[in-house]
């Protein structure tokens, strides 16, 4: 028997990430090749944006995706999020050259207050929310705090692009393949302070740390390369990353919904106090997922170098949180 369609809301649907994302959701890459979806697409209530959204929907129609069970255009989150099972909050201003992601906070924070409130009122009580719009961790924190009737655990921020970037860098350095690398993670904020950590990683069962055996490379090449990759893409492309961001959003939601079979992935999630991170801080952690739930990998040793890095990214997140306290 075929499955009942699920509702997937995507904001910023006519933007560059939206364009790289929607076709993959509709083709079943996110929730499975047997899961029909109804797309509930949100754009700003502006003639140009709504017209562009219609154009994207025409293209979706022209793909004749067998799993696309319905499609709606919205200009108001209160209708876009009605009964939604999944919400990908992408719509927000991107940064340009010379900006840090936190410079977007004042421009984007209001969006996530309004959207958190709308999710609170109209979304499915089990909605899985992924915030992509930057600064992603703090926007996810704002949305969570604006939706007090929904479980905190339903709100997540995207650290998966950083995780995937770190995988590729480690594979290149060790001359191995991404698919063989396990147990890598990225702690903290989706910002240059993030701490990509391969201390526990293995490749075909061998310790990545031993294969690399170069703390100078870790501190002075690997961490800055992963941490500043977004800026390097803006510098090269003139626009912020889009296809790789959409790909990471698919990975994040797919793994959350369908499980990782014991493999570690990185998700930005509200802390429950693990590793000394204060409750509710939206922090990148290593997790495994099963039956639609994520679980932090606990009990990992945090050495002095790692603790220092974790403290730096935590401090930045706490400053961002303080900067938006007046909105909550
Ligand atoms: N977390 C991550 O790893 C990454 C996050 N990003 C962030 O994702 C966001 C979107 O990036 P792009 O798609 O490249 O930007 P874009 O400017 O191409 O598209 C954004 C779209 O969102 C729409 N939008 C703005 N406010 C909205 C609202 N209140 N409701 C609904 N739609 C709204 C705009 O009209 C526009 O069509 C940016 O904030 C960017 O910095 C980008 C890459 C990676
Ligand atoms: O860097 C940006 O502004 C876009 C982004 O978040 C990334 O590519 O990681």
PDB file of C-alpha atoms and ligand atoms in Angstrom, residues 11-18 42-44 49 89-95 101 104 108 111 115 131-136 139 158-162 165 190 240-242 245 248, ligand 1:
ATOM      1  CA  UNK A  11      10.759  28.991   3.064  1.00  0.00           C
ATOM      2  CA  UNK A  12      12.772  31.130   0.679  1.00  0.00           C
ATOM      3  CA  UNK A  13      11.514  28.747  -1.970  1.00  0.00           C
ATOM      4  CA  UNK A  14      12.396  31.019  -4.889  1.00  0.00           C
ATOM      5  CA  UNK A  15      15.923  31.680  -3.655  1.00  0.00           C
ATOM      6  CA  UNK A  16      19.131  30.006  -4.786  1.00  0.00           C
ATOM      7  CA  UNK A  17      19.129  27.264  -2.141  1.00  0.00           C
ATOM      8  CA  UNK A  18      15.418  26.701  -2.758  1.00  0.00           C
ATOM      9  CA  UNK A  42       6.713  30.239   1.350  1.00  0.00           C
ATOM     10  CA  UNK A  43       8.091  33.410  -0.182  1.00  0.00           C
ATOM     11  CA  UNK A  44       7.787  37.021   0.859  1.00  0.00           C
ATOM     12  CA  UNK A  49       9.169  36.928  -5.339  1.00  0.00           C
ATOM     13  CA  UNK A  89      13.571  27.444   7.081  1.00  0.00           C
ATOM     14  CA  UNK A  90      15.865  28.692   4.354  1.00  0.00           C
ATOM     15  CA  UNK A  91      14.406  32.109   3.550  1.00  0.00           C
ATOM     16  CA  UNK A  92      16.628  34.863   4.924  1.00  0.00           C
ATOM     17  CA  UNK A  93      19.141  37.343   3.650  1.00  0.00           C
ATOM     18  CA  UNK A  94      22.507  35.807   2.677  1.00  0.00           C
ATOM     19  CA  UNK A  95      25.811  37.521   3.445  1.00  0.00           C
ATOM     20  CA  UNK A 101      27.126  35.463   9.384  1.00  0.00           C
ATOM     21  CA  UNK A 104      22.870  39.108   9.456  1.00  0.00           C
ATOM     22  CA  UNK A 108      17.069  38.006   9.868  1.00  0.00           C
ATOM     23  CA  UNK A 111      11.851  36.400  10.365  1.00  0.00           C
ATOM     24  CA  UNK A 115       8.015  31.869  11.794  1.00  0.00           C
ATOM     25  CA  UNK A 131      16.986  26.190  10.149  1.00  0.00           C
ATOM     26  CA  UNK A 132      19.349  26.980   7.269  1.00  0.00           C
ATOM     27  CA  UNK A 133      19.037  30.788   7.133  1.00  0.00           C
ATOM     28  CA  UNK A 134      21.998  32.484   8.801  1.00  0.00           C
ATOM     29  CA  UNK A 135      23.112  32.820  11.487  1.00  0.00           C
ATOM     30  CA  UNK A 136      21.564  29.355  11.572  1.00  0.00           C
ATOM     31  CA  UNK A 139      17.881  31.722  14.242  1.00  0.00           C
ATOM     32  CA  UNK A 158      22.271  23.102   9.964  1.00  0.00           C
ATOM     33  CA  UNK A 159      25.861  22.113  10.773  1.00  0.00           C
ATOM     34  CA  UNK A 160      25.818  19.379   8.140  1.00  0.00           C
ATOM     35  CA  UNK A 161      27.490  21.471   5.478  1.00  0.00           C
ATOM     36  CA  UNK A 162      30.420  21.964   7.859  1.00  0.00           C
ATOM     37  CA  UNK A 165      33.228  19.954   4.242  1.00  0.00           C
ATOM     38  CA  UNK A 190      27.948  27.479  12.116  1.00  0.00           C
ATOM     39  CA  UNK A 240      27.083  32.157  -1.086  1.00  0.00           C
ATOM     40  CA  UNK A 241      27.018  28.400  -1.384  1.00  0.00           C
ATOM     41  CA  UNK A 242      23.721  27.024  -2.630  1.00  0.00           C
ATOM     42  CA  UNK A 245      23.900  23.906   1.255  1.00  0.00           C
ATOM     43  CA  UNK A 248      23.466  19.291   3.349  1.00  0.00           C
TER      44      UNK A 248
HETATM   45  N1  LIG B   1      23.433  26.958   7.443  1.00  0.00           N
HETATM   46  C1  LIG B   1      24.167  26.861   6.351  1.00  0.00           C
HETATM   47  O1  LIG B   1      25.063  25.985   6.266  1.00  0.00           O
HETATM   48  C2  LIG B   1      23.951  27.783   5.188  1.00  0.00           C
HETATM   49  C3  LIG B   1      23.069  28.828   5.275  1.00  0.00           C
HETATM   50  N2  LIG B   1      22.880  29.688   4.225  1.00  0.00           N
HETATM   51  C4  LIG B   1      21.914  30.773   4.415  1.00  0.00           C
HETATM   52  O2  LIG B   1      20.671  30.422   3.795  1.00  0.00           O
HETATM   53  C5  LIG B   1      19.927  31.611   3.538  1.00  0.00           C
HETATM   54  C6  LIG B   1      19.340  31.581   2.135  1.00  0.00           C
HETATM   55  O3  LIG B   1      20.381  31.619   1.183  1.00  0.00           O
HETATM   56  P1  LIG B   1      20.093  31.757  -0.388  1.00  0.00           P
HETATM   57  O4  LIG B   1      19.025  30.806  -0.814  1.00  0.00           O
HETATM   58  O5  LIG B   1      21.405  31.716  -1.043  1.00  0.00           O
HETATM   59  O6  LIG B   1      19.531  33.244  -0.434  1.00  0.00           O
HETATM   60  P2  LIG B   1      18.662  33.924  -1.595  1.00  0.00           P
HETATM   61  O7  LIG B   1      18.692  35.393  -1.339  1.00  0.00           O
HETATM   62  O8  LIG B   1      19.015  33.386  -2.926  1.00  0.00           O
HETATM   63  O9  LIG B   1      17.203  33.386  -1.252  1.00  0.00           O
HETATM   64  C7  LIG B   1      16.554  33.695  -0.081  1.00  0.00           C
HETATM   65  C8  LIG B   1      15.069  33.728  -0.397  1.00  0.00           C
HETATM   66  O10 LIG B   1      14.382  33.864   0.824  1.00  0.00           O
HETATM   67  C9  LIG B   1      13.295  34.725   0.607  1.00  0.00           C
HETATM   68  N3  LIG B   1      12.878  35.262   1.901  1.00  0.00           N
HETATM   69  C10 LIG B   1      13.412  36.296   2.588  1.00  0.00           C
HETATM   70  N4  LIG B   1      12.717  36.509   3.706  1.00  0.00           N
HETATM   71  C11 LIG B   1      11.737  35.586   3.739  1.00  0.00           C
HETATM   72  C12 LIG B   1      10.701  35.300   4.643  1.00  0.00           C
HETATM   73  N5  LIG B   1      10.501  36.037   5.741  1.00  0.00           N
HETATM   74  N6  LIG B   1       9.869  34.276   4.372  1.00  0.00           N
HETATM   75  C13 LIG B   1      10.030  33.547   3.261  1.00  0.00           C
HETATM   76  N7  LIG B   1      10.989  33.770   2.342  1.00  0.00           N
HETATM   77  C14 LIG B   1      11.833  34.778   2.589  1.00  0.00           C
HETATM   78  C15 LIG B   1      13.814  35.764  -0.378  1.00  0.00           C
HETATM   79  O11 LIG B   1      12.746  36.409  -1.055  1.00  0.00           O
HETATM   80  C16 LIG B   1      14.662  34.900  -1.299  1.00  0.00           C
HETATM   81  O12 LIG B   1      13.932  34.422  -2.402  1.00  0.00           O
HETATM   82  C17 LIG B   1      20.894  32.760   3.806  1.00  0.00           C
HETATM   83  O13 LIG B   1      20.641  33.297   5.095  1.00  0.00           O
HETATM   84  C18 LIG B   1      22.248  32.098   3.758  1.00  0.00           C
HETATM   85  O14 LIG B   1      23.220  32.804   4.493  1.00  0.00           O
HETATM   86  C19 LIG B   1      23.549  29.500   3.062  1.00  0.00           C
HETATM   87  C20 LIG B   1      24.430  28.469   2.912  1.00  0.00           C
HETATM   88  C21 LIG B   1      24.717  27.548   3.964  1.00  0.00           C
END
